[in-house]
Coordinates of C-alpha atoms in Angstrom, one line a residue:
Chain A
M29 CA 45.6 47.2 -6.7
K30 CA 43.8 48.6 -9.7
Y31 CA 41.1 47.1 -11.1
W32 CA 40.1 48.6 -14.8
R33 CA 36.2 47.6 -14.1
K34 CA 35.2 47.4 -9.9
P35 CA 34.4 43.6 -9.6
L36 CA 30.7 43.1 -7.9
D37 CA 32.4 41.3 -5.1
T38 CA 34.8 43.4 -3.4
D39 CA 32.7 44.2 -0.5
R40 CA 33.4 40.9 0.5
V41 CA 36.2 39.5 -1.1
K42 CA 39.1 40.8 1.0
P43 CA 43.0 40.2 -0.3
P44 CA 44.7 37.6 2.1
H45 CA 47.4 39.2 4.4
G46 CA 50.5 37.9 5.4
E47 CA 53.4 38.1 7.9
V48 CA 56.9 38.3 6.4
H49 CA 59.5 35.8 9.1
I50 CA 63.2 35.7 8.0
V51 CA 66.2 34.3 9.5
I52 CA 68.7 36.9 9.2
D53 CA 71.9 34.4 9.7
R54 CA 70.5 31.5 7.9
C55 CA 70.3 33.7 4.3
K56 CA 73.0 33.7 2.0
G57 CA 72.0 36.8 0.2
C58 CA 70.7 35.1 -3.4
G59 CA 68.3 37.3 -3.6
F60 CA 65.9 35.4 -5.6
C61 CA 63.2 36.3 -3.3
I62 CA 63.1 40.3 -3.9
T63 CA 63.5 40.0 -7.2
Y64 CA 61.0 36.9 -7.6
C65 CA 58.2 38.4 -4.9
P66 CA 55.0 39.5 -6.6
R67 CA 54.5 42.3 -4.7
Q68 CA 58.1 43.9 -4.1
V69 CA 57.6 43.7 -0.4
L70 CA 61.4 42.9 0.2
E71 CA 64.9 44.9 -0.6
V72 CA 68.4 44.3 -0.3
S73 CA 69.2 45.6 3.7
T74 CA 72.4 47.3 3.8
H75 CA 73.7 45.6 6.8
F76 CA 75.5 42.0 6.7
N77 CA 74.7 39.1 8.7
R78 CA 77.1 37.0 10.5
K79 CA 77.7 35.0 7.3
G80 CA 78.7 38.5 5.4
Y81 CA 75.7 38.5 3.6
H82 CA 73.0 41.5 2.9
P83 CA 69.8 39.6 3.9
P84 CA 66.7 41.3 2.8
T85 CA 64.5 43.5 4.9
V86 CA 60.8 43.7 4.7
V87 CA 59.9 47.1 3.3
H88 CA 56.2 47.1 2.3
P89 CA 55.1 44.6 4.9
E90 CA 51.1 45.7 4.0
A91 CA 51.4 44.2 0.3
C92 CA 52.4 40.7 1.6
V93 CA 49.5 38.5 0.1
N94 CA 51.3 35.6 2.5
C95 CA 51.4 33.7 -1.1
G96 CA 54.2 32.2 0.0
L97 CA 56.3 32.1 -2.8
C98 CA 59.4 33.4 -1.1
E99 CA 59.2 30.1 1.8
T100 CA 59.2 28.2 -1.8
I101 CA 61.8 29.4 -3.9
C102 CA 64.2 30.2 -1.0
P103 CA 66.9 27.9 -1.3
D104 CA 67.9 28.2 2.5
F105 CA 64.9 27.5 4.5
A106 CA 65.3 31.1 5.5
I107 CA 62.2 33.3 5.0
W108 CA 58.8 32.2 5.0
S109 CA 55.2 34.2 5.8
T110 CA 52.6 33.0 8.3
P111 CA 48.8 34.3 7.5
V112 CA 48.1 37.6 9.9
E113 CA 44.2 36.4 10.9
E114 CA 43.0 40.3 11.3
P115 CA 43.4 41.9 7.5
E116 CA 41.0 45.1 8.7
K117 CA 42.6 46.1 11.5
Q118 CA 45.9 45.4 9.4
Q119 CA 44.6 47.9 6.9
K120 CA 43.9 50.7 8.9
V121 CA 47.2 50.8 10.5
T122 CA 48.5 50.9 7.2
S123 CA 46.3 53.7 6.0
E124 CA 47.0 55.9 9.3
K125 CA 50.5 56.1 8.3
Chain B
M22 CA 72.2 31.4 23.8
S23 CA 75.6 30.1 22.6
R24 CA 77.7 32.1 21.0
L25 CA 77.1 30.3 17.2
G26 CA 73.3 30.9 17.9
T27 CA 71.4 32.9 15.8
P28 CA 70.1 36.4 17.5
F29 CA 67.7 37.5 15.3
L30 CA 65.6 34.5 15.6
D31 CA 62.7 34.7 17.8
R32 CA 63.1 30.6 19.3
N33 CA 59.1 31.0 18.9
E34 CA 59.4 31.1 15.3
H35 CA 59.9 28.0 13.3
H36 CA 60.0 27.4 9.6
P37 CA 57.0 25.6 8.4
L38 CA 59.4 22.1 6.9
E39 CA 61.6 22.4 10.2
D40 CA 59.4 19.0 10.8
Y41 CA 61.2 17.4 7.6
L42 CA 65.1 18.6 8.0
R43 CA 67.3 18.0 10.0
M44 CA 68.0 21.2 11.7
D45 CA 71.2 20.4 13.5
R46 CA 72.9 20.4 9.6
I47 CA 70.7 23.5 8.1
P48 CA 72.5 25.7 6.6
H49 CA 73.5 23.6 4.2
I50 CA 76.6 23.5 2.2
W51 CA 75.4 24.5 -1.3
C52 CA 76.6 27.2 -2.8
P53 CA 74.3 31.2 -2.9
T54 CA 72.5 31.0 -5.5
C55 CA 72.5 27.4 -6.5
G56 CA 68.9 25.9 -7.1
L57 CA 69.3 22.6 -5.4
G58 CA 68.4 24.3 -2.3
T59 CA 64.9 25.5 -3.9
A60 CA 64.4 22.0 -5.6
L61 CA 64.6 20.0 -2.2
N62 CA 62.3 22.9 -0.9
C63 CA 59.8 22.2 -3.3
M64 CA 60.4 18.1 -2.6
L65 CA 59.5 18.8 1.1
H66 CA 56.6 21.0 0.5
A67 CA 55.0 18.6 -1.9
I68 CA 55.8 15.4 0.3
K69 CA 54.2 17.7 3.4
K70 CA 50.9 18.5 1.2
S71 CA 50.9 14.6 0.1
G72 CA 50.2 13.3 2.8
I73 CA 51.7 10.5 2.8
P74 CA 52.6 9.3 6.5
R75 CA 56.3 10.3 6.9
Q76 CA 57.4 6.5 7.9
N77 CA 55.9 5.5 4.1
I78 CA 58.5 7.9 2.6
A79 CA 62.0 7.2 1.8
V80 CA 64.8 9.3 -0.1
V81 CA 67.6 8.2 -1.7
S82 CA 70.2 10.7 -3.2
G83 CA 73.8 9.4 -5.0
I84 CA 76.7 11.0 -4.8
G85 CA 77.5 14.8 -5.9
C86 CA 76.1 18.5 -4.7
S87 CA 72.8 16.7 -5.0
G88 CA 73.6 13.5 -3.0
R89 CA 73.8 16.2 0.1
A90 CA 70.4 16.4 0.1
A91 CA 69.7 12.6 2.0
G92 CA 71.7 13.9 4.8
Y93 CA 69.4 16.7 5.3
V94 CA 66.1 15.6 5.3
N95 CA 64.3 14.3 8.2
L96 CA 63.0 11.2 6.9
D97 CA 64.2 7.7 6.1
S98 CA 67.1 8.5 3.5
F99 CA 69.9 6.8 1.6
H100 CA 73.0 8.0 0.6
T101 CA 74.2 5.7 -2.3
T102 CA 77.3 5.0 -4.1
H103 CA 77.6 7.2 -7.4
G104 CA 75.1 6.6 -9.9
R105 CA 73.9 3.9 -7.9
A106 CA 71.1 5.7 -6.7
I107 CA 68.3 3.7 -8.8
P108 CA 69.2 -0.3 -7.7
F109 CA 69.4 0.6 -4.3
A110 CA 66.0 2.3 -4.6
T111 CA 64.6 -0.1 -6.3
G112 CA 65.8 -2.7 -3.6
L113 CA 64.0 -0.7 -1.1
K114 CA 60.8 -0.3 -3.4
L115 CA 61.5 -4.4 -4.1
A116 CA 61.8 -5.3 -0.6
N117 CA 59.0 -2.9 0.9
P118 CA 56.4 -2.2 -1.8
K119 CA 54.1 0.0 0.3
L120 CA 57.1 2.8 0.7
K121 CA 57.3 5.4 -1.6
V122 CA 61.0 5.9 -2.5
V123 CA 61.5 9.2 -4.1
L124 CA 65.3 10.2 -5.6
F125 CA 66.6 13.1 -5.3
S126 CA 69.8 13.4 -7.4
G127 CA 71.9 15.1 -10.2
D128 CA 72.1 14.6 -13.6
G129 CA 75.8 13.5 -13.5
D130 CA 74.8 10.6 -11.2
L131 CA 71.6 9.2 -12.8
I132 CA 72.2 10.2 -16.3
A133 CA 76.2 9.9 -16.8
I134 CA 77.5 7.3 -15.0
G135 CA 73.8 5.7 -13.9
G136 CA 72.5 6.3 -17.4
N137 CA 71.9 2.6 -17.7
H138 CA 69.9 2.1 -14.1
L139 CA 67.4 5.1 -15.5
I140 CA 66.9 3.5 -18.6
H141 CA 66.2 -0.3 -17.3
A142 CA 64.3 1.2 -14.3
A143 CA 62.4 3.1 -17.3
R144 CA 62.0 0.1 -19.3
R145 CA 60.6 -2.2 -15.9
N146 CA 58.3 0.8 -15.2
I147 CA 59.5 0.1 -11.8
D148 CA 57.0 2.4 -9.4
L149 CA 59.7 5.2 -8.3
T150 CA 59.9 8.9 -8.2
V151 CA 62.8 10.3 -9.6
I152 CA 63.5 13.9 -9.5
G153 CA 67.2 14.6 -11.7
I154 CA 68.7 18.3 -11.2
N155 CA 70.1 18.9 -14.2
N156 CA 72.9 21.7 -14.0
F157 CA 74.6 20.4 -17.1
N158 CA 78.1 19.5 -15.6
Y159 CA 79.3 18.1 -12.8
A160 CA 79.5 20.8 -10.4
M161 CA 81.3 19.4 -6.8
T162 CA 84.1 17.8 -9.0
G163 CA 85.2 21.2 -10.1
G164 CA 83.1 21.2 -13.3
Q165 CA 83.9 18.9 -16.1
F166 CA 81.5 18.2 -19.1
G167 CA 79.2 15.9 -18.8
P168 CA 76.5 13.9 -21.7
T169 CA 74.1 16.9 -20.6
T170 CA 76.1 19.9 -21.4
P171 CA 75.0 21.6 -24.1
E172 CA 76.8 22.1 -27.4
K173 CA 79.4 25.1 -27.4
A174 CA 79.1 26.2 -23.4
R175 CA 82.8 26.1 -22.1
M176 CA 83.2 23.9 -18.9
T177 CA 86.6 23.2 -17.2
T178 CA 87.5 20.2 -19.7
A179 CA 86.2 21.8 -22.7
P180 CA 87.7 25.4 -22.7
Y181 CA 86.7 25.8 -26.3
G182 CA 83.5 24.8 -25.6
S183 CA 81.7 21.6 -25.4
F184 CA 81.4 19.3 -29.0
E185 CA 79.7 16.9 -27.9
H186 CA 75.4 16.2 -28.6
P187 CA 73.9 16.3 -25.2
F188 CA 71.2 13.6 -24.1
N189 CA 67.6 14.9 -24.5
V190 CA 66.9 13.6 -20.7
P191 CA 62.7 13.9 -21.2
F192 CA 63.2 12.0 -24.8
L193 CA 65.5 9.1 -23.0
V194 CA 63.1 8.5 -20.2
D195 CA 60.2 8.7 -22.3
S196 CA 61.5 6.5 -25.2
C197 CA 62.7 4.0 -22.5
G198 CA 58.7 3.8 -21.2
A199 CA 58.6 5.9 -18.1
T200 CA 55.2 7.0 -17.2
Y201 CA 55.2 10.1 -15.8
V202 CA 57.7 12.9 -17.8
A203 CA 58.0 16.3 -16.6
R204 CA 60.1 19.2 -17.1
W205 CA 60.9 22.4 -14.7
T206 CA 63.5 25.1 -13.7
A207 CA 64.3 26.1 -10.5
L208 CA 62.3 29.4 -10.9
H209 CA 58.8 27.2 -11.6
V210 CA 58.5 26.3 -8.1
R211 CA 54.5 26.4 -7.9
H212 CA 54.8 23.7 -11.0
L213 CA 57.4 21.8 -9.7
T214 CA 56.0 21.3 -6.2
N215 CA 52.4 20.6 -8.2
S216 CA 54.2 18.2 -10.2
I217 CA 56.4 16.2 -7.6
L218 CA 52.6 16.0 -6.0
E219 CA 51.5 14.3 -8.8
A220 CA 54.6 12.4 -9.5
L221 CA 54.1 11.3 -5.8
H222 CA 51.0 9.7 -6.1
H223 CA 51.5 8.8 -9.5
K224 CA 51.9 4.5 -9.9
G225 CA 55.1 3.8 -12.2
F226 CA 58.0 5.1 -13.1
S227 CA 57.9 9.3 -13.0
F228 CA 60.7 11.4 -13.9
I229 CA 61.2 15.2 -13.2
E230 CA 63.9 16.8 -14.7
V231 CA 64.7 19.7 -12.8
I232 CA 66.9 22.8 -14.6
S233 CA 69.3 24.4 -11.7
P234 CA 71.3 27.5 -11.8
C235 CA 75.4 26.8 -11.1
S236 CA 76.7 29.2 -10.1
T237 CA 80.0 28.4 -8.9
V238 CA 81.1 26.7 -12.2
Y239 CA 78.2 26.6 -14.9
A240 CA 77.8 30.2 -14.7
R241 CA 81.3 31.4 -13.6
R242 CA 82.7 29.7 -17.1
N243 CA 80.3 30.5 -19.3
R244 CA 80.5 34.5 -18.0
L245 CA 76.6 34.1 -17.5
G246 CA 76.7 35.9 -14.3
D247 CA 74.9 33.8 -11.1
G248 CA 72.4 31.8 -10.1
L249 CA 69.9 35.1 -10.0
D250 CA 70.7 35.6 -14.0
L251 CA 69.9 32.2 -14.6
L252 CA 66.7 32.4 -13.3
K253 CA 66.2 35.7 -15.3
Y254 CA 66.8 33.6 -18.4
Y255 CA 64.8 31.2 -17.2
H256 CA 62.1 33.7 -16.6
E257 CA 62.6 34.7 -20.3
N258 CA 63.3 32.1 -22.2
S259 CA 61.3 29.2 -21.0
E260 CA 58.4 28.2 -22.8
I261 CA 55.5 26.0 -21.0
R262 CA 54.1 23.3 -23.3
N263 CA 52.7 20.9 -21.7
G264 CA 52.3 17.4 -23.5
I265 CA 54.6 18.5 -26.4
N266 CA 56.4 15.6 -28.2
T267 CA 59.4 14.7 -26.1
R268 CA 61.8 14.8 -29.2
K269 CA 61.2 18.4 -29.3
C270 CA 62.4 19.5 -25.9
D271 CA 66.4 19.9 -26.8
I272 CA 68.4 21.8 -24.9
T273 CA 70.7 24.6 -26.8
F274 CA 73.1 26.6 -25.2
Q275 CA 71.4 29.7 -23.9
G276 CA 68.2 29.1 -26.3
R277 CA 64.5 28.4 -25.7
L278 CA 63.7 26.1 -23.3
I279 CA 60.9 23.7 -23.3
V280 CA 59.1 23.0 -19.7
G281 CA 56.1 21.3 -18.9
K282 CA 54.4 17.8 -18.2
F283 CA 55.2 16.0 -21.1
V284 CA 53.7 12.7 -20.5
D285 CA 51.6 11.1 -18.0
K286 CA 49.9 7.6 -19.2
E287 CA 48.9 4.7 -17.2
K288 CA 51.0 1.3 -17.7
P289 CA 51.6 -1.9 -15.5
T290 CA 54.7 -1.3 -13.3
Y291 CA 57.0 -4.2 -12.1
S292 CA 55.7 -5.7 -9.6
D293 CA 51.9 -5.6 -11.5
T294 CA 53.9 -7.6 -14.4
M295 CA 55.5 -9.7 -11.9
T296 CA 52.6 -10.5 -9.9
K297 CA 50.6 -11.3 -13.1
S298 CA 52.8 -13.4 -14.7
L299 CA 54.0 -15.7 -11.9
S300 CA 50.2 -15.8 -11.0
E301 CA 49.5 -17.3 -14.1
A302 CA 52.5 -19.7 -14.2
L303 CA 52.1 -20.9 -10.7
G304 CA 48.5 -20.7 -9.9
D305 CA 47.0 -20.7 -6.2
R306 CA 51.0 -21.9 -5.4
Y307 CA 52.2 -18.2 -5.8
V308 CA 51.8 -15.8 -2.8
P309 CA 52.6 -12.2 -3.4
Y310 CA 54.9 -10.6 -1.4
Q311 CA 53.1 -7.8 0.3
G312 CA 56.5 -6.6 2.4
P313 CA 57.4 -6.1 6.4
M314 CA 54.9 -4.0 7.1
Q315 CA 52.1 -6.1 6.6
G316 CA 50.3 -7.1 10.2
K317 CA 52.4 -3.8 11.9
N318 CA 49.9 -1.2 10.3
G319 CA 46.3 -3.5 10.4
D320 CA 46.3 -3.4 6.3

């Protein structure tokens, strides 16, 4: 995230981190979650699910902030996110990559 | 695992709303990119957030695509006859005043055939929460035009474009006396969830219109793409105007969409006025009806 001025509490406040869960075979490939994810975590996958739709796939798992928009906008109850407790560890892992 | 099971689903993973859904009926039959699933999702999130005990909530739906919602929610639910969702809900509310009655129904059911019930429920200010899904047509029966179809929109029974003036639904219910009126689209999920939450705690007739994409009929007949293209249209053309005069929120074909919370006011409800009037007339002889749950819950 880019700041035009560094906030005074960046060392104390950490953005939350989330993990995305997708039920592949429940998805109908509408693309709502992919289009409206504020952090562009998701992308259309190349493989088909059992119904013949392309479900979303997680391409930037480190960017998820557990906002829950995908969970609320999904018409098929196929995607949701859960908070990840240790954000520091997660950030270290992603930076190593 | 059976052959029909979902191989990619870890059995330890559960959707946060699974308690509120009849999971044996999911996936639902609504089309891909339909907005009904999103509206149901928002409603269940709001019910979950509200903290109202689930035995005190009843979901009533009418006929049409949206009517199936009553079968998908794992709450006391009622799938009623066409257009009569409000009369059934009124009966539920009068027989059990402590029940929170939520209507989840479409424009064809609530505003077309059930229009008369809608205006009288708003006039009486019965304590109901109505979520009216407006997809501008009768989608389940094949896309006939209805009282909410915008002028010039092409439908199955209007191949040269509809020439009727459509209803401005928030203005209709506001002028009839509804005490909470809002309109959101299927894209405004946060606002919609908060609005349903407010309406659940609001005392009186609350009406929330949800503009919802219909990809199979409305978008296809008008060459508008699919539901995702309609969401993009909502994104570009909707304007949040809280508290605006409802007279000004007409819907035109692919024009500006005025959304927001338009009315939020206090007024005595039907049961309040009934109790007051009968108490004045009968004095001590009148015993207000408390409902069948009295004593059972200790209150």
